[in-house]
Amino acid sequence: MKTDFIRKPLDLPSDEWIQAPLAYQGGPAVLPEDVRKTNFPIITKEDVIQMLVSIQQDGDKVVEEFQEAYRQYVGANYAIATASGTSSLHLALVGAGVQPGDEVIVPAFTFIATAQAVVAAKAIPIFVDIDPVTYCLDPSKVEDAITRKTKAIMPVHVHGLPADLPALSGIANQYSLRLVEDASHAHSASIHGRLAGSIGDSAGQSLMADKNFPVGGEGGIAFFKEKEDYKRALDFLNTSGIDYRMSWIAAAFGLSQLDRLPYYDAIRARNAAYLTKALAETKLFSGPHVPGGYKHSYNMYRVKLSPERLGLDDLEDFRVKDAIQQLIQLEGVYAREWQNVPIPGHLPFQNRKGFGNGYPFTLSDRKDFGYDVNRFPVTLNMLRNSLTICRELRTPIEYERIQAYALAFKKIDANPHIIRELVERGGGELKSPYERDARLG
Ligand SMILES: Cc1ncc(COP(=O)(O)O)c(C=O)c1O
C-alpha cells in the first residue's frame, strides 16, 4: 500500500530567490515540481481507529454523536447532519419557512449550490451584487431587491469571511424576512466570537472533502435557532421521504477530525497572516481585508491584483491576470480562477428549466428575473482582477512553504516587464473570464 507521505523536505526559503530569473525565463521555480503536492485532509491513526470502531456500531448513534458534538462547537440550538452541503441548505430554507414560489435573495458571487438549494426548495433565487472589499453580499443593495414575494436573505460567508450579518439581520428584521446563512466556507469563522452557522435563523454548511472541516467524502449540516424551524425541517424529511442522512462512516471521520479542527484553524490563520503581510510589501498584490471583530477561516484566499500600481493599466486587466496566473503557476503556486462568471450567468439560470417545464420559475409572474450578468459590475470586476489560492492554503501547510509562496508573489511583482511581454505576445484570442463557459470551481 502506498501512503501519501512520500515527500521531500523543502529548501529553506531565501530572499535571494526573488532576484533569480522567472521560471518562465528558464530560472529555478520557487517551488520545484516534486515538492508541490499538498495533502488534504490530513488523516491520522485517530481517524482510522474511529472509523473502524464506528463501522460495527449503530449508525444512527454515530451520526447523532457527531451532530451533537459539532452543534455544541458551533453554538447552534438545533442541528441536522446531512448527506451534503446542498441538502443542508435545502433543509435550512425549508426550516425557515420558504415555500414554493417565494423569492430568496442570494449573492451573485458564490458557488452555484447556494442558488440551486433555493431552486430545490422550489423558490426563486434573486441575485444581488457583492461588496467590493469583502466579496460578500452587499447589504446596501439588498433593499432594492426585496419584493412582496421575498421570504429570506441567504448571505454566503465567501471564502470563509463572515458576511455582514449585523447589517443583514437589521434589514431582515425590518422587512420580516428570515436570515439563512450559507456557512459552507466558514467553519470556525466568527463575528465578535459568535460562530458562523449560529447567527442567522438557520444555516447550511458543507462538510465535503475539500472544506476546512471535512468529513470523509460528502457531508453537510443544517443549524436552526428556533425549535419550530428545526421541527419544520424534520417534518419535511419525514413527510417527503427524501433521504438526506449523513453516512455514519463520514460522521465517525468528522468526530476525530473535530478534535484537531482548532489546531488546523490556527495554522491556516498563521499562514494567511504571513501571506497577507508579505503581499502588502508588493505593489501588484494584496490579500483579503478582514473587518475588526471578524474571524476569517481561509477556506480560500483571494489575491487582489492592482496592475495600475505597476504601470500595467494600459493593458486589459483580464489579460494581465492571465499572464500573472501563468507566471505564478510556473513558480509552483497554483493560484487560479475560482468562478469565472456571476452565478446568474450559469446555464440553469439562463435556461430556467428547473425541475422540468420551467418549475419552479413558472410559479413567478416576473418577466425579468434579473439574471443578466451585467447587473453585477462589482462581481464582474472582481473576477477580472483577482486570483484564488484554494487547496494549498486550506491545507495546514508548513511554515517554509508559505514563505515560498510569498516569495513567488514577490518574484512576479519584481518583473512587470515580463508580465507586459506575455500580455503583448498573447494576442487577441483570450476572452474575458465571464465570456467563457461558466466553470463551477
Ligand atoms: C458556498 C457553497 N455553498 C454550498 C456548497 C455545496 O456543498 P456540497 O458540495 O457539499 O453540496 C458549496 C460547495 O462547495 C459551496 O462552496
XYZ file of N, CA, C and O in Angstrom, residues 333-410:
312
model
N 3.110 27.906 -7.596
C 1.962 28.305 -6.759
C 0.710 28.226 -7.621
O 0.594 28.940 -8.625
N -0.221 27.367 -7.212
C -1.391 27.115 -8.048
C -2.489 28.147 -7.758
O -3.547 27.835 -7.220
N -2.202 29.422 -8.085
C -3.226 30.469 -7.967
C -4.036 30.451 -9.247
O -3.481 30.319 -10.334
N -5.367 30.553 -9.110
C -6.224 30.353 -10.286
C -7.548 31.068 -10.113
O -7.793 31.685 -9.075
N -8.399 30.931 -11.132
C -9.758 31.465 -11.014
C -10.576 30.509 -10.149
O -10.501 29.289 -10.346
N -11.345 31.050 -9.210
C -12.395 30.237 -8.613
C -13.683 30.957 -8.957
O -13.952 32.029 -8.435
N -14.424 30.407 -9.875
C -15.571 31.037 -10.529
C -15.072 32.018 -11.578
O -14.128 32.767 -11.335
N -15.685 31.988 -12.721
C -15.342 32.980 -13.750
C -16.569 33.740 -14.236
O -16.435 34.622 -15.074
N -17.729 33.410 -13.700
C -18.983 34.012 -14.158
C -19.867 34.258 -12.934
O -19.925 33.404 -12.049
N -20.573 35.407 -12.857
C -21.554 35.543 -11.779
C -22.545 34.371 -11.866
O -22.861 33.904 -12.972
N -23.033 33.913 -10.734
C -23.864 32.689 -10.731
C -25.094 32.803 -11.647
O -25.441 31.838 -12.330
N -25.763 33.968 -11.744
C -26.908 34.022 -12.660
C -26.532 33.754 -14.111
O -27.408 33.442 -14.935
N -25.237 33.831 -14.446
C -24.795 33.534 -15.809
C -24.676 32.042 -16.087
O -24.466 31.632 -17.235
N -24.803 31.215 -15.063
C -24.724 29.762 -15.274
C -25.989 29.263 -15.977
O -27.082 29.818 -15.777
N -25.823 28.191 -16.731
C -26.920 27.674 -17.563
C -28.259 27.466 -16.843
O -29.297 27.868 -17.360
N -28.268 26.861 -15.632
C -29.571 26.604 -15.003
C -30.397 27.883 -14.788
O -31.620 27.806 -14.717
N -29.720 29.041 -14.718
C -30.474 30.292 -14.516
C -30.739 30.979 -15.844
O -31.706 31.708 -15.986
N -29.873 30.710 -16.803
C -30.122 31.267 -18.134
C -31.276 30.515 -18.807
O -32.134 31.130 -19.433
N -31.310 29.174 -18.663
C -32.384 28.434 -19.363
C -33.633 28.210 -18.495
O -34.714 27.948 -19.011
N -33.456 28.299 -17.183
C -34.581 28.177 -16.227
C -35.465 26.961 -16.512
O -36.684 27.046 -16.498
N -34.820 25.832 -16.778
C -35.606 24.606 -16.954
C -36.091 24.079 -15.612
O -37.083 23.375 -15.522
N -35.350 24.372 -14.550
C -35.733 23.922 -13.216
C -35.889 22.415 -13.163
O -35.078 21.671 -13.702
N -36.960 21.961 -12.525
C -37.189 20.516 -12.396
C -37.820 19.932 -13.661
O -38.213 18.781 -13.705
N -37.985 20.761 -14.669
C -38.672 20.336 -15.900
C -39.832 21.286 -16.136
O -40.444 21.770 -15.175
N -40.068 21.605 -17.406
C -41.143 22.536 -17.775
C -41.023 23.882 -17.051
O -42.018 24.554 -16.848
N -39.818 24.203 -16.608
C -39.597 25.524 -16.016
C -39.972 25.662 -14.553
O -39.837 26.743 -13.977
N -40.418 24.586 -13.914
C -40.792 24.651 -12.492
C -39.522 24.704 -11.635
O -38.617 23.943 -11.908
N -39.372 25.569 -10.639
C -40.374 26.449 -10.025
C -40.425 27.863 -10.612
O -41.188 28.680 -10.130
N -39.632 28.138 -11.659
C -39.612 29.512 -12.186
C -40.995 29.907 -12.713
O -41.370 31.072 -12.697
N -41.771 28.907 -13.158
C -43.113 29.181 -13.695
C -44.086 29.641 -12.605
O -45.176 30.121 -12.908
N -43.680 29.471 -11.324
C -44.547 29.950 -10.236
C -44.488 31.473 -10.125
O -45.320 32.079 -9.451
N -43.484 32.058 -10.776
C -43.275 33.505 -10.644
C -43.976 34.250 -11.781
O -44.021 33.767 -12.914
N -44.518 35.432 -11.458
C -45.094 36.228 -12.549
C -44.102 37.267 -13.071
O -44.461 38.180 -13.802
N -42.826 37.117 -12.700
C -41.795 38.044 -13.179
C -41.568 37.901 -14.678
O -41.490 36.775 -15.181
N -41.354 39.023 -15.331
C -40.910 38.972 -16.739
C -39.383 38.921 -16.748
O -38.777 38.292 -17.598
N -38.798 39.609 -15.778
C -37.339 39.697 -15.720
C -36.871 39.191 -14.353
O -37.250 39.746 -13.321
N -36.061 38.119 -14.406
C -35.562 37.559 -13.145
C -34.275 38.255 -12.684
O -33.762 37.970 -11.620
N -33.771 39.149 -13.538
C -32.541 39.871 -13.181
C -31.301 39.008 -13.335
O -30.338 39.180 -12.596
N -31.327 38.062 -14.298
C -30.201 37.134 -14.434
C -29.181 37.577 -15.493
O -28.330 36.794 -15.912
N -29.274 38.831 -15.949
C -28.274 39.346 -16.892
C -26.999 39.676 -16.099
O -27.043 40.483 -15.156
N -25.883 39.072 -16.468
C -24.664 39.224 -15.655
C -24.188 40.679 -15.561
O -23.486 41.042 -14.620
N -24.582 41.493 -16.525
C -24.132 42.897 -16.491
C -24.744 43.691 -15.350
O -24.332 44.814 -15.081
N -25.693 43.091 -14.677
C -26.261 43.758 -13.494
C -25.362 43.621 -12.267
O -25.717 44.094 -11.191
N -24.236 42.942 -12.419
C -23.388 42.668 -11.243
C -21.953 43.158 -11.491
O -21.003 42.367 -11.526
N -21.803 44.487 -11.663
C -20.490 45.018 -12.059
C -19.388 44.767 -11.032
O -18.226 44.600 -11.414
N -19.734 44.732 -9.762
C -18.677 44.524 -8.752
C -18.145 43.089 -8.856
O -16.929 42.851 -8.829
N -19.055 42.152 -9.029
C -18.628 40.749 -9.199
C -17.781 40.616 -10.469
O -16.706 39.991 -10.460
N -18.246 41.223 -11.554
C -17.508 41.113 -12.824
C -16.097 41.685 -12.678
O -15.121 41.069 -13.122
N -16.004 42.826 -12.024
C -14.698 43.460 -11.857
C -13.780 42.598 -10.987
O -12.595 42.416 -11.280
N -14.339 42.057 -9.926
C -13.552 41.203 -9.033
C -13.037 39.968 -9.794
O -11.890 39.565 -9.631
N -13.893 39.399 -10.650
C -13.478 38.204 -11.396
C -12.348 38.510 -12.382
O -11.539 37.644 -12.697
N -12.303 39.740 -12.857
C -11.245 40.135 -13.806
C -9.934 40.452 -13.102
O -8.883 40.485 -13.736
N -10.001 40.759 -11.812
C -8.840 41.347 -11.135
C -8.415 40.596 -9.881
O -7.925 41.213 -8.930
N -8.610 39.301 -9.871
C -8.156 38.552 -8.690
C -7.864 37.105 -9.058
O -8.362 36.592 -10.063
N -7.058 36.476 -8.232
C -6.757 35.054 -8.373
C -6.946 34.408 -7.006
O -6.829 35.080 -5.974
N -7.200 33.119 -7.005
C -7.518 32.454 -5.740
C -6.539 31.319 -5.467
O -6.181 30.573 -6.379
N -6.159 31.216 -4.207
C -5.422 30.023 -3.774
C -6.427 29.177 -3.010
O -7.064 29.665 -2.069
N -6.590 27.956 -3.419
C -7.635 27.120 -2.816
C -7.017 26.105 -1.868
O -6.656 26.404 -0.752
N -6.832 24.911 -2.350
C -6.398 23.787 -1.522
C -5.076 24.072 -0.798
O -4.880 23.688 0.353
N -4.195 24.780 -1.479
C -2.838 24.964 -0.949
C -2.854 25.735 0.363
O -1.997 25.544 1.207
N -3.814 26.622 0.520
C -3.811 27.395 1.763
C -4.746 26.800 2.814
O -4.554 26.995 3.996
N -5.764 26.074 2.349
C -6.644 25.468 3.361
C -5.948 24.289 4.026
O -6.256 23.923 5.154
N -4.998 23.707 3.329
C -4.190 22.659 3.948
C -3.296 23.313 5.003
O -2.715 24.354 4.733
N -3.217 22.764 6.188
C -2.346 23.393 7.188
C -0.871 23.132 6.868
O -0.205 22.309 7.491
N -0.367 23.874 5.894
C 0.984 23.609 5.376
C 2.073 24.157 6.297
O 1.832 25.011 7.133
N 3.286 23.671 6.044
C 4.444 24.051 6.852
C 4.780 25.537 6.661
O 4.452 26.124 5.639
N 5.493 26.074 7.617
C 5.829 27.496 7.601
C 6.728 27.840 6.410
O 6.563 28.876 5.752
N 7.663 26.943 6.084
C 8.573 27.277 4.976
C 7.837 27.304 3.638
O 8.208 28.039 2.722
N 6.767 26.533 3.529
C 6.027 26.524 2.264
C 5.305 27.862 2.067
O 5.299 28.422 0.977
N 4.730 28.379 3.140
C 4.025 29.654 2.998
C 5.033 30.773 2.698
O 4.753 31.705 1.934
N 6.227 30.631 3.254
C 7.274 31.618 2.928
C 7.621 31.541 1.439
O 7.817 32.561 0.778
N 7.673 30.329 0.923
C 7.993 30.161 -0.503
C 6.884 30.765 -1.368
O 7.159 31.421 -2.381
N 5.627 30.576 -0.975
C 4.522 31.178 -1.736
C 4.693 32.697 -1.780
O 4.536 33.337 -2.816
N 4.989 33.264 -0.607
C 5.130 34.726 -0.527
C 6.268 35.185 -1.453
O 6.134 36.179 -2.176
N 7.371 34.422 -1.470
C 8.498 34.796 -2.335
C 8.112 34.708 -3.808
O 8.543 35.520 -4.631
N 7.285 33.733 -4.148
C 6.861 33.597 -5.558
C 6.078 34.843 -5.990
O 6.302 35.374 -7.086
N 5.181 35.330 -5.142
C 4.435 36.553 -5.485
C 5.398 37.742 -5.609
O 5.271 38.567 -6.512
N 6.356 37.804 -4.694
C 7.301 38.928 -4.743
C 8.151 38.872 -6.026
O 8.499 39.903 -6.597
